[in-house]
Coordinates of C-alpha atoms in Angstrom, one line a residue:
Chain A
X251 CA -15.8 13.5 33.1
X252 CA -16.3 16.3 30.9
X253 CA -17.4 16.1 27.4
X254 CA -17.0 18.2 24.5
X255 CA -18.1 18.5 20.9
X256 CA -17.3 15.8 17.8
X257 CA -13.8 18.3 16.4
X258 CA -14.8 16.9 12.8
X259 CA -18.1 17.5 11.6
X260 CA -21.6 15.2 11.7
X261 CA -21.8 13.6 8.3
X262 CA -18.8 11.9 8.8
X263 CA -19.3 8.3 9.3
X264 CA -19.2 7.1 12.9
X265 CA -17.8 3.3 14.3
X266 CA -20.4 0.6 14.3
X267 CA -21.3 -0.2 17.1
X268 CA -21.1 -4.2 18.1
X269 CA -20.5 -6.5 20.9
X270 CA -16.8 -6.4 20.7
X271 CA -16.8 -2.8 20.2
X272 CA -19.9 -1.3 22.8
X273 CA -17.6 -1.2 25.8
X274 CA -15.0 1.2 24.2
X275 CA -17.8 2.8 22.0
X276 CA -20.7 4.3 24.5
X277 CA -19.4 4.0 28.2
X278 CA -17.6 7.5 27.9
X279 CA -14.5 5.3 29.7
X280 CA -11.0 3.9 28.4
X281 CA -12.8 0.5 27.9
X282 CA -10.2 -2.3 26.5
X283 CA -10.6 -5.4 25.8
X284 CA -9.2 -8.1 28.0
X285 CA -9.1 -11.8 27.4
X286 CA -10.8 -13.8 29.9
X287 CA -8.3 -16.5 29.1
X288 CA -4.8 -15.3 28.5
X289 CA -5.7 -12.3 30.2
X290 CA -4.0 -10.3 27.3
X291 CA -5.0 -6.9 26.9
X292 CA -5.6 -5.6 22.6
X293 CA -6.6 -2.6 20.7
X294 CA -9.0 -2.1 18.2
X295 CA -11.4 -4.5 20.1
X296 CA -12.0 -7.9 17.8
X297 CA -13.2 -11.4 17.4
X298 CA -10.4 -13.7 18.1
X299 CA -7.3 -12.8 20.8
X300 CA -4.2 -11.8 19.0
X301 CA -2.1 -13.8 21.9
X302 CA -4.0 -17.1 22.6
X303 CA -7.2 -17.3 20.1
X304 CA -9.7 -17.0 22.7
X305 CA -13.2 -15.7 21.5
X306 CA -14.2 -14.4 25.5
X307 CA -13.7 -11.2 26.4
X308 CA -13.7 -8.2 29.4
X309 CA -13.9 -4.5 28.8
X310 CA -12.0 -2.7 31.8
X311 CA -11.3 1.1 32.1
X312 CA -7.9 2.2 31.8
X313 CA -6.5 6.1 32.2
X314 CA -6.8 7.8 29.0
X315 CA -3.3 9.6 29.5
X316 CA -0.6 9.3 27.3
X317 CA 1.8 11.1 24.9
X318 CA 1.4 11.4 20.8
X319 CA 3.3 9.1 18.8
X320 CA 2.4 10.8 15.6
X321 CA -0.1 12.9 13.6
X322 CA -0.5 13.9 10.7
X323 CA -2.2 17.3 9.5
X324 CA -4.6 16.4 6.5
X325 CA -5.2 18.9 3.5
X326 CA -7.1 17.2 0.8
X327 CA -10.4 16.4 1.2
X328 CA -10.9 12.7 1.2
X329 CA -14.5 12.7 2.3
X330 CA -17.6 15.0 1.4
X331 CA -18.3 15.8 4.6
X332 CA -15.0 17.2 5.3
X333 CA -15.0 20.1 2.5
X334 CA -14.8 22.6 5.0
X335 CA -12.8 21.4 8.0
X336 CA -9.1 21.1 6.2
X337 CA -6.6 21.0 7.6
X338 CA -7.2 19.0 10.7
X339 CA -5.4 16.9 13.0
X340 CA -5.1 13.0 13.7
X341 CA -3.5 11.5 16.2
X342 CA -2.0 8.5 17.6
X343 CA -1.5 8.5 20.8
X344 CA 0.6 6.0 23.1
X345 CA -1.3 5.3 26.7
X346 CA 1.2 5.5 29.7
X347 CA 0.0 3.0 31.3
X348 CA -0.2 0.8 28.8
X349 CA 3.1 0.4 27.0
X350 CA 2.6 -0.4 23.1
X351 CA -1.3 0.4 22.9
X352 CA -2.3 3.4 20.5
X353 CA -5.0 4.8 19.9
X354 CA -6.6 7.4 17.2
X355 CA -8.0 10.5 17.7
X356 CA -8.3 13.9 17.1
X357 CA -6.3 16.8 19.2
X358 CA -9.2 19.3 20.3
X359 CA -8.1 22.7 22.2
X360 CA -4.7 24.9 22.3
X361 CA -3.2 23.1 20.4
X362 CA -4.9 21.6 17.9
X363 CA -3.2 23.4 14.8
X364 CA 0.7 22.3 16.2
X365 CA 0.6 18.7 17.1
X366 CA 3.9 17.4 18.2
X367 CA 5.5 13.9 18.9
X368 CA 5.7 13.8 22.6
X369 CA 2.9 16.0 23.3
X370 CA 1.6 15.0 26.2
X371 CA -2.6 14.5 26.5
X372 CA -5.3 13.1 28.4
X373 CA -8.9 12.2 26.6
X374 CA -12.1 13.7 26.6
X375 CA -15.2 11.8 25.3
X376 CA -17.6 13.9 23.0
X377 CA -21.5 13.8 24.1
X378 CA -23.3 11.0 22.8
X379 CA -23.7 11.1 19.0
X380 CA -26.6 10.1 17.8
X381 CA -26.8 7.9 14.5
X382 CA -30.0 6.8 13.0
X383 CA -29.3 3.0 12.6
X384 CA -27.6 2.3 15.8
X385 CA -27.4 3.6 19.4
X386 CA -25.5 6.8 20.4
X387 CA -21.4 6.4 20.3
X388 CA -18.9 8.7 21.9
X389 CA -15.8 9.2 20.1
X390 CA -12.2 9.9 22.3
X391 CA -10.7 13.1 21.6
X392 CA -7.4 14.2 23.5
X393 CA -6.2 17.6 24.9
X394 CA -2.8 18.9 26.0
X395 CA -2.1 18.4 29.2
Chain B
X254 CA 11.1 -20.6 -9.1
X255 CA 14.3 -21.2 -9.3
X256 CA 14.1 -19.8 -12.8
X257 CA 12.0 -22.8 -14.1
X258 CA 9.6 -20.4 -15.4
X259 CA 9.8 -17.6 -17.1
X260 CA 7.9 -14.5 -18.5
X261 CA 7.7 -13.8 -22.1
X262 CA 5.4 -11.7 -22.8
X263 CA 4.2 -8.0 -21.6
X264 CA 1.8 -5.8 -22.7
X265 CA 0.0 -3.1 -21.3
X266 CA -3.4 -0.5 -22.8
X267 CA -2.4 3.5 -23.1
X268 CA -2.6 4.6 -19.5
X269 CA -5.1 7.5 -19.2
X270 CA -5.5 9.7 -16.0
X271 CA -8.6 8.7 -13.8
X272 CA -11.7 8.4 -15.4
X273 CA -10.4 9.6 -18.8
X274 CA -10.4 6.0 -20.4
X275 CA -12.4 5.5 -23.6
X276 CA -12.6 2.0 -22.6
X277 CA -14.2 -0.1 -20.1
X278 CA -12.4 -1.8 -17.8
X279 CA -12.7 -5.3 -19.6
X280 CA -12.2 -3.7 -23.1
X281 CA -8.8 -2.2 -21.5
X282 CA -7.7 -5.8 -19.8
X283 CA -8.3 -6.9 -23.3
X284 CA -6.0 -4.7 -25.1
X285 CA -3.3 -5.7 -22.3
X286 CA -3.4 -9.2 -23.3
X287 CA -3.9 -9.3 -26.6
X288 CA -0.2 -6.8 -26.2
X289 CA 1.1 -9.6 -23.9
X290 CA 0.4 -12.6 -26.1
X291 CA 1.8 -10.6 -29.1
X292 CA 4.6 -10.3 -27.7
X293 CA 5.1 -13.4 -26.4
X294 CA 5.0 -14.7 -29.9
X295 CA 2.1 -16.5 -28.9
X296 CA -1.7 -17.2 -30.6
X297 CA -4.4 -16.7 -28.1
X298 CA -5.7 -20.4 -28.2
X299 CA -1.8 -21.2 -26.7
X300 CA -3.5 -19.5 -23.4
X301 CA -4.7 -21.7 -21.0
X302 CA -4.4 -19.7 -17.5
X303 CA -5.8 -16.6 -16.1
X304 CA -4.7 -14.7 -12.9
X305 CA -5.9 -11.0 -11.5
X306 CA -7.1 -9.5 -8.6
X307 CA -9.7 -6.7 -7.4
X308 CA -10.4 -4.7 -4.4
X309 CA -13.8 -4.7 -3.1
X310 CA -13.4 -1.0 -4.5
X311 CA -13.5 -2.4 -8.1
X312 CA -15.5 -3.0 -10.7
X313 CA -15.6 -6.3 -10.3
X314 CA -16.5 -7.2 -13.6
X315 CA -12.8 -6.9 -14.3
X316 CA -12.7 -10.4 -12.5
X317 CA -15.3 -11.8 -15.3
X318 CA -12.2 -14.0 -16.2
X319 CA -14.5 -17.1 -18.3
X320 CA -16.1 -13.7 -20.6
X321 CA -12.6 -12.3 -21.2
X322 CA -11.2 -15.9 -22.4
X323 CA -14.0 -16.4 -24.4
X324 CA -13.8 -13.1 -25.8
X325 CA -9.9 -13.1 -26.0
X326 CA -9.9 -17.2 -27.5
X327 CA -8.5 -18.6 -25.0
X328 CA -8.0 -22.4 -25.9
X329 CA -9.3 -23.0 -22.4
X330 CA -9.1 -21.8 -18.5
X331 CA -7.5 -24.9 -16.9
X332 CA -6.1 -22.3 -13.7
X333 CA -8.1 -19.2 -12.9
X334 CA -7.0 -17.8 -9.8
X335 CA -6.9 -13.9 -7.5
X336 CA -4.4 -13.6 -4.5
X337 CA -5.8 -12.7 -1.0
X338 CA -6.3 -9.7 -0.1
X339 CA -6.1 -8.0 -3.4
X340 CA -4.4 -4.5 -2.8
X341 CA -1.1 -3.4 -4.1
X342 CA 0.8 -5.5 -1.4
X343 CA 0.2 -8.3 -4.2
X344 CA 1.4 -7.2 -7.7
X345 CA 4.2 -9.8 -7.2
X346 CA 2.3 -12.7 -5.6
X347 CA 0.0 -12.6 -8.7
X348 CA 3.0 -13.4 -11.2
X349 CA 4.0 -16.0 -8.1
X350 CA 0.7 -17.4 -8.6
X351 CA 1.4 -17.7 -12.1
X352 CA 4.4 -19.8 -11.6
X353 CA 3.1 -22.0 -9.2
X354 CA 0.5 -23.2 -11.6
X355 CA 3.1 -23.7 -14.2
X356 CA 5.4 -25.6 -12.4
X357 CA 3.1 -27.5 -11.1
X358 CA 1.6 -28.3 -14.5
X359 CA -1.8 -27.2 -13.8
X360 CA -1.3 -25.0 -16.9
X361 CA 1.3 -24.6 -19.8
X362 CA 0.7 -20.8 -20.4
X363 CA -0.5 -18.2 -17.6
X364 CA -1.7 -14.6 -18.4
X365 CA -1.3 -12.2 -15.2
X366 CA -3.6 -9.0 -15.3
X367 CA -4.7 -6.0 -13.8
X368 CA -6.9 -3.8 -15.0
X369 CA -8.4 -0.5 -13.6
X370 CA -10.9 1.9 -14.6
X371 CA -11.0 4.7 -11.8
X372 CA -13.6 6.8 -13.0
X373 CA -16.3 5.9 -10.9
X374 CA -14.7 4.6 -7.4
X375 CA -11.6 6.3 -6.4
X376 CA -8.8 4.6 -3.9
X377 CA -7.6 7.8 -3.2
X378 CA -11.1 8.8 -0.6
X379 CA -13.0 7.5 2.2
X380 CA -15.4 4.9 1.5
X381 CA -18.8 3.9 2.8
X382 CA -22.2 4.6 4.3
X383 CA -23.0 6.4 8.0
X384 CA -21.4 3.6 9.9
X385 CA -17.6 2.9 9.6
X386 CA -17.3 -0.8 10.0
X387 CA -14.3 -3.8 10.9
X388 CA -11.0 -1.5 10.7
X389 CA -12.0 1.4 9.2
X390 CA -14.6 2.1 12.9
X391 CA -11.1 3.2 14.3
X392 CA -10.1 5.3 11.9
X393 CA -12.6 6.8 9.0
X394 CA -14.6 8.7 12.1
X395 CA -11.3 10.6 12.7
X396 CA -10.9 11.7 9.3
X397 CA -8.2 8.8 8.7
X398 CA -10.5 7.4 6.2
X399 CA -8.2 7.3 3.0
X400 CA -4.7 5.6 2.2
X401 CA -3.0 9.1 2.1
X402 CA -3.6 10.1 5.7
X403 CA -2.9 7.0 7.3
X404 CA 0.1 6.2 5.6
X405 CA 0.9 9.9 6.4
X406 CA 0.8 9.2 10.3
X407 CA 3.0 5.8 9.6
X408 CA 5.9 7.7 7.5
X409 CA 5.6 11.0 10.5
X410 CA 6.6 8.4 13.0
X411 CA 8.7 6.9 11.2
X412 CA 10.6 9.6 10.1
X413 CA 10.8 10.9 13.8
X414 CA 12.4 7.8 14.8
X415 CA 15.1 7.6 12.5
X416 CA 16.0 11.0 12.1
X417 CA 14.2 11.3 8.4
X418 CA 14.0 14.8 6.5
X419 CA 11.5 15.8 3.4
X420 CA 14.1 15.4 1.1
X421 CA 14.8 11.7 1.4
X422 CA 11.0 11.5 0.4
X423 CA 11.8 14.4 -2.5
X424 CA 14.3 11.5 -4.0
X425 CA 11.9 9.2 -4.6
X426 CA 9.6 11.3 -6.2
X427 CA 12.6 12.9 -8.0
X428 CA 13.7 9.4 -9.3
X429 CA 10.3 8.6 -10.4
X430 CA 9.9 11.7 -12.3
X431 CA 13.4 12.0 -13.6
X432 CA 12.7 8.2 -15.2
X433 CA 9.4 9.3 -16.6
X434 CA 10.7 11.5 -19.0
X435 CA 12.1 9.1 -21.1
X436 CA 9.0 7.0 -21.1
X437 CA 6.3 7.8 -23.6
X438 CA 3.6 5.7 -22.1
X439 CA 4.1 7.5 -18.5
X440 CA 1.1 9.7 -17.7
X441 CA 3.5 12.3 -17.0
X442 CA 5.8 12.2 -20.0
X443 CA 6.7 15.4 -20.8
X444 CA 6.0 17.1 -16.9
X445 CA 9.6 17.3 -15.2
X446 CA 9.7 17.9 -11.4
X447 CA 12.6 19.5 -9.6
X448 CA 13.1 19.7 -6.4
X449 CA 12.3 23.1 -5.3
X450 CA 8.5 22.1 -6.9
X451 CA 8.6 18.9 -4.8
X452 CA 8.8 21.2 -1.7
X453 CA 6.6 24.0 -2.8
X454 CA 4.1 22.2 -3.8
X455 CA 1.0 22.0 -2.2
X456 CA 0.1 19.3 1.3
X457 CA -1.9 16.6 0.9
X458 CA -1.3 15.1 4.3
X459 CA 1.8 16.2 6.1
X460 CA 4.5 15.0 5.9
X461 CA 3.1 14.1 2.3
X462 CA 2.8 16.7 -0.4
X463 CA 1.2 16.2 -3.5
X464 CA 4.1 14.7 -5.3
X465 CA 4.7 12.2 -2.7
X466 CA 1.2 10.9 -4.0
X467 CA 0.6 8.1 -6.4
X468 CA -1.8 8.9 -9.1
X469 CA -5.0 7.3 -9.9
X470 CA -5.3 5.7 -13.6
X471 CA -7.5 3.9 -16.1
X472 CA -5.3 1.1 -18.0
X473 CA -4.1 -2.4 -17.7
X474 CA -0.9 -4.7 -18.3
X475 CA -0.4 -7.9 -18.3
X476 CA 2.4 -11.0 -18.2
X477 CA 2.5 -14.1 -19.7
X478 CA 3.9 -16.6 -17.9
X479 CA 5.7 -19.8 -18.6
X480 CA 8.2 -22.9 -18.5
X481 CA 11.3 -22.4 -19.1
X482 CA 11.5 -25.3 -21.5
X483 CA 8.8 -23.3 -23.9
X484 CA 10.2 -20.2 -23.3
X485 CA 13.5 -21.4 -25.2
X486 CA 11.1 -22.0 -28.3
X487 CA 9.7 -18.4 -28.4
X488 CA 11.2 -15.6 -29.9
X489 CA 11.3 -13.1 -26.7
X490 CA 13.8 -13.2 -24.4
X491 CA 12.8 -14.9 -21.0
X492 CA 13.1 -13.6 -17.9
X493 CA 13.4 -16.2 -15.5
X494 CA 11.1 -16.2 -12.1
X495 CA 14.0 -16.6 -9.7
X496 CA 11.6 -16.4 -6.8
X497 CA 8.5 -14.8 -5.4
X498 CA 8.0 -14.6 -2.1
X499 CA 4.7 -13.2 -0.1
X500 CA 3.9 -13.3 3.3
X501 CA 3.6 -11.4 6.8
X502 CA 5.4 -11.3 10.5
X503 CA 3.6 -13.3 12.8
X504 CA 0.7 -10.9 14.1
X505 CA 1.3 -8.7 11.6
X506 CA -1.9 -8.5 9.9
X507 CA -3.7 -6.5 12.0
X508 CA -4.5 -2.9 11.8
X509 CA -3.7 0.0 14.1
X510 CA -0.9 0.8 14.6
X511 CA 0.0 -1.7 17.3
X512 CA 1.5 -4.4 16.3
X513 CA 5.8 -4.8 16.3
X514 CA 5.9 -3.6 12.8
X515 CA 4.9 0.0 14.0
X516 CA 6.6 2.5 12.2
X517 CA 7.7 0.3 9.5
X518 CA 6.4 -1.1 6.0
X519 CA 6.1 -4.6 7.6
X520 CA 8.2 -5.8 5.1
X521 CA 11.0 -7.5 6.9
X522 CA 9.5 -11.0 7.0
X523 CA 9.5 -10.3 2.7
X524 CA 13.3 -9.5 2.7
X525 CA 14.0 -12.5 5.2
X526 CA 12.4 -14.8 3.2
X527 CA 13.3 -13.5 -0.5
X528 CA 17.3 -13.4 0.5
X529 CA 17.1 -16.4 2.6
X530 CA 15.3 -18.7 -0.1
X531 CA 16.7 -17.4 -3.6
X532 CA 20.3 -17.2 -1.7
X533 CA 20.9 -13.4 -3.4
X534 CA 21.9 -10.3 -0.8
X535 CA 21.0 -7.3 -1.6
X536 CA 24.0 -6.2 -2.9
X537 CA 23.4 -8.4 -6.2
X538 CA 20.9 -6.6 -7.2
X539 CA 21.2 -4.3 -10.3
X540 CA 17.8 -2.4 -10.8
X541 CA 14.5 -2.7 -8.2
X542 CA 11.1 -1.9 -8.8
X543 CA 9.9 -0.7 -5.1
X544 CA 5.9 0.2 -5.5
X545 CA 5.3 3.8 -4.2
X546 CA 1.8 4.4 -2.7
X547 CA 3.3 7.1 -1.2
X548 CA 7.0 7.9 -1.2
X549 CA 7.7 7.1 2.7
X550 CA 6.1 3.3 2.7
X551 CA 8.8 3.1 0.0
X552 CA 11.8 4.4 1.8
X553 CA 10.3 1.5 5.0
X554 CA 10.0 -1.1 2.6
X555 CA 13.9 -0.4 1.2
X556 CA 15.2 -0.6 5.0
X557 CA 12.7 -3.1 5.6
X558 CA 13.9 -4.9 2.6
X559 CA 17.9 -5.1 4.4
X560 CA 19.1 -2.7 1.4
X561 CA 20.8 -0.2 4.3
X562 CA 19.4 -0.1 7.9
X563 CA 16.7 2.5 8.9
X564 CA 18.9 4.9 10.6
X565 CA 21.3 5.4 7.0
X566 CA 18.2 5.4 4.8
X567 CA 17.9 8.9 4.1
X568 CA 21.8 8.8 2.8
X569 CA 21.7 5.6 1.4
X570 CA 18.9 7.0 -0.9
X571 CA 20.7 10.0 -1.7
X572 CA 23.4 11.6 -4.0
X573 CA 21.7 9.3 -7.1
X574 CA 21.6 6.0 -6.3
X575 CA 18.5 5.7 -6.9
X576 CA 18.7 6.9 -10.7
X577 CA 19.5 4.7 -13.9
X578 CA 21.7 3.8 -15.5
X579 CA 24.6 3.6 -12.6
X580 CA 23.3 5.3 -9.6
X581 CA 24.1 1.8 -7.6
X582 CA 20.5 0.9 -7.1
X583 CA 18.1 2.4 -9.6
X584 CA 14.2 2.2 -8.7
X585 CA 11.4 2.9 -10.7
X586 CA 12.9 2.9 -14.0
X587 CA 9.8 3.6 -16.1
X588 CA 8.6 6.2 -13.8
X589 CA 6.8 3.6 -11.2
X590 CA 3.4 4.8 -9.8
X591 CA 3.8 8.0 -9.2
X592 CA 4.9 9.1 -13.0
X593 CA 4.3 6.7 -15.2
X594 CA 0.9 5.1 -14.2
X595 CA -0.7 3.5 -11.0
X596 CA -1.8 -0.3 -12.7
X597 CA -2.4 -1.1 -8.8
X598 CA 1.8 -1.8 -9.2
X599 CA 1.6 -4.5 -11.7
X600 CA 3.3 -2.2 -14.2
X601 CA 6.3 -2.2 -12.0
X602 CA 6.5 -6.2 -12.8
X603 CA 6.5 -5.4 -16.4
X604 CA 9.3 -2.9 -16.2
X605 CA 11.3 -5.3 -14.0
X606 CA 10.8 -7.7 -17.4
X607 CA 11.8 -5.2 -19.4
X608 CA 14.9 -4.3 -17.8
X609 CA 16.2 -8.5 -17.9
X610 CA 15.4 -8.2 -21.5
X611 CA 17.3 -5.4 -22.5
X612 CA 14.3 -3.1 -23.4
X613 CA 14.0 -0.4 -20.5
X614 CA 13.6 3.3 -21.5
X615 CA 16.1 3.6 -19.0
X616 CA 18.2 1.1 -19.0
X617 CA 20.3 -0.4 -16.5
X618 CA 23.9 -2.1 -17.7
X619 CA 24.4 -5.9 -17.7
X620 CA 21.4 -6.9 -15.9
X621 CA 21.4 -9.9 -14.5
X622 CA 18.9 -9.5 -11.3
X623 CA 15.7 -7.5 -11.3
X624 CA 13.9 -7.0 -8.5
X625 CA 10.0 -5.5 -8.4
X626 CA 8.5 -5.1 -4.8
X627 CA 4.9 -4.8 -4.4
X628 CA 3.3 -2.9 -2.3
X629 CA 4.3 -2.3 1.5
X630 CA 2.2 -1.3 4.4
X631 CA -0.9 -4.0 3.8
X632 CA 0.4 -7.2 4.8
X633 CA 0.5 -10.1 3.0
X634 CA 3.4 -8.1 1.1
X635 CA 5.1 -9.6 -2.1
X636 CA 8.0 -9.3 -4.1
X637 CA 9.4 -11.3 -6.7
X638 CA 13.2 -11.8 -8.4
X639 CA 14.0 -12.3 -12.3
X640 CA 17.1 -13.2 -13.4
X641 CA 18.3 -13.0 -17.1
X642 CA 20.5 -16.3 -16.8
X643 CA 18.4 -19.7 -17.6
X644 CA 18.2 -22.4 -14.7

């Protein structure tokens, strides 16, 4: 898989890394959580299982393909380190195979500047990022198909 | 409930824009109460209860509530309590707090307070070190770190799905505003807004522009709640606590934009509850109070609420209805968050007083039900119902 650069700039924070969030975090692959017990499948990765309460878990890669169920395109700075990158983009985008899972990200690319509902994308992982108090994360970003 | 308790007192400080308070955050909770219990017809040493809340955002010395009744003379503290969760989502279950203790006997007269002081942490930015951590891992890396943007994404989708345009967002801004103006104590008294600023003014996060924003202010108010038996003894005039519900759907109290609520203000389990337990419709009632973070979590929480459906929101908000005195369903009668101040939505509780007793600056006819909603998109959610008709 090919990997690009971080579309919003280092200095922003980056996602913890932890052992319920590794999997999805630094394998540069779709990895979801799956309960061992109830087999259910959720997204963002936690403790406890939303179905059944279980506490055991696998991570399993899933196609990172899938339309955009909204976005927004942010003006105001909310964050020092993004005083020179508004506007950008966020999305959330709906996996096909997957029905009811989103996920956020940012649209890198074409069209980055015109988001649309129903856009369809497929994900890219940036390179490893490197943050001082943790090991290397990738973030997902997503490109027009 | 059931209107065996009532309010009788409100009170608020001057509400200042962010960070221009001359006052700490204790010193304006003060001048709140002291304004409460006044008008109350109350002493302080009548005060026995003490409720607020505090995001980890806050100064949390505004939660110093032993210091404030010793300093205030309160003639003791025999229920101190803070709802879960403390956001905007509960403004109402603060007051419902209130009248649990009350009716339960635990106390014979509650103050409810909030009190803010926004000059050194504001709500309206990202927050926290190199590492995004618990929910905010999936979204402050993507620059979704504040409440604008991702409240932004909700009301996109949501507005996609049921056919939404900007100007059902304009009318809530536009009623806000419009009520302002005859409200000395709003922050923006005196600063009109038509639409043709609403649309020309500048983004924030699309499909929000800066109008569709709440503010960020220093002040407080506060409440004093209770029985309805000693409320017949005071001077004010009560206003009864109806009900207050609070709650969430089952699994709705998780973030990301998965869960059944999506695109909604996960307030449907509030309206389910509130209408099935007080035995109102929404049709009964004559002036709401519906907290406006931003102005499309409030058009959710109306639909959400069973005031229209979602699909006949944009119409059912328009052509007026939303204006006092007779628009059908006035909101935001004192100019609600986005004009008059942002007391984390606990002002909104003390306008729906206001408007049972007769004393709005814009003031609804015949008032018999008065509804404040807290905050919607951050479940648990609250609302609470005052009626002006004693049990």
């Amino acid at each position: 898989m090919t990997s690009a650069g971080r579309y919003l700039p280092e200095g922003l924070p980056l996602p913890e890394v932890s052992d319920f969030t590794r999997a999805f975090l630094t394998t540069g692959t779709l990895a979801l959580q799956r309960c061992r017990v109830c087999q259910s499948i959720q997204h963002p990765p936690s403790e406890i299982c939303l179905a059944c309460g279980g506490m055991y878990f696998n991570y399993e890669p899933h196609e990172a393909r899938g339309v955009i169920s909204s976005y927004t395109i942010v003006h105001h700075v909310t964050h020092r380190a993004l005083q020179t990158s508004v506007p950008y983009n966020v999305v959330v985008v709906a996996l096909d195979e997957l029905p009811g899972i989103h996920i956020v990200g940012n649209l890198i690319g074409a069209r980055a500047k015109t988001p649309t509902i129903g856009l369809r994308v497929f994900g890219q992982w940036t390179a490893p990022l490197e943050c001082d108090s943790q090991e290397p994360v990738r973030l997902l970003q997503w490109v027009a198909a | 409930m059931n209107g065996r308790t009532a309010v009788v007192g409100v009170g608020e400080s001057v509400y200042y824009r962010a960070g221009r308070s001359p006052y700490t955050v204790l010193q304006l909770a003060a001048l709140a109460i002291r304004n409460a219990v006044a008008d109350a017809g109350l002493e302080m040493s009548d005060i026995d209860g003490l409720v607020t809340w505090a995001t980890p955002l806050d100064d949390t010395s505004t939660l110093q509530a032993a210091s404030l009744a010793s300093w205030l003379g309160f003639g003791g503290l025999s229920f101190s309590a803070a709802p879960s969760s403390g956001g905007g989502n509960v403004g109402a279950a603060a007051v419902t707090l209130a009248d649990a203790a009350v009716t339960a006997g635990y106390a014979k007269h509650v103050v409810v307070y909030r009190a803010l002081a926004q000059g050194k942490t504001r709500y309206g930015h990202a927050h926290g070190g190199p590492v995004a951590t618990g929910q905010a891992a999936y979204r402050t890396p993507y620059g979704l770190g504040a409440p604008v943007a991702f409240n932004a994404i909700l009301s996109m989708r949501y507005m996609h799905q049921f056919g939404i345009s900007q100007d059902a967002l304009a009318e809530i801004a536009l009623a806000s505003y419009g009520h302002a103006q005859s409200n000395p104590r709003a922050v923006m008294y005196g600063r009109p807004l038509t639409r043709d600023q609403y649309h020309s003014s500048r983004w924030i996060a699309e499909p929000f522009h800066l109008y569709d924003c709440c503010q960020e202010n220093d002040g407080a108010c506060a409440l004093v709640v209770t029985s309805a038996e000693r409320a017949e003894d005071l001077a004010s005039r009560p206003a009864f606590i109806q009900m207050g519900v609070s709650g969430m759907q089952p699994k709705g109290g998780y973030w990301g934009f998965n869960d059944d609520a999506y695109p909604s203000g996960r307030y449907r389990a509030i309206g389910a509850e509130l209408w099935d337990r007080s035995g109102v419709r929404p049709a009964d009632i004559n002036v709401a109070q519906f907290y406006e973070n931003f102005t499309g979590t409030t058009l959710m929480a109306i639909a959400d609420l069973g005031f229209c459906r979602h699909e006949e929101v944009e119409s059912f908000v328009s052509e007026g209805r939303l204006r006092a005195p007779n628009g059908g369903l006035p909101i935001n009668t004192s100019g609600g968050n986005l004009a008059e101040a942002y007391i984390h939505g606990l002002q909104l509780v003390v306008e729906a007083v206001r408007q049972i007793r007769g004393e709005s600056v814009n003031q609804v006819p015949k008032v018999e039900l008065s509804l404040s909603v807290a905050g919607p998109g951050t479940p648990p959610g609250s609302a609470i119902l005052f009626s002006s008709c004693p049990p």
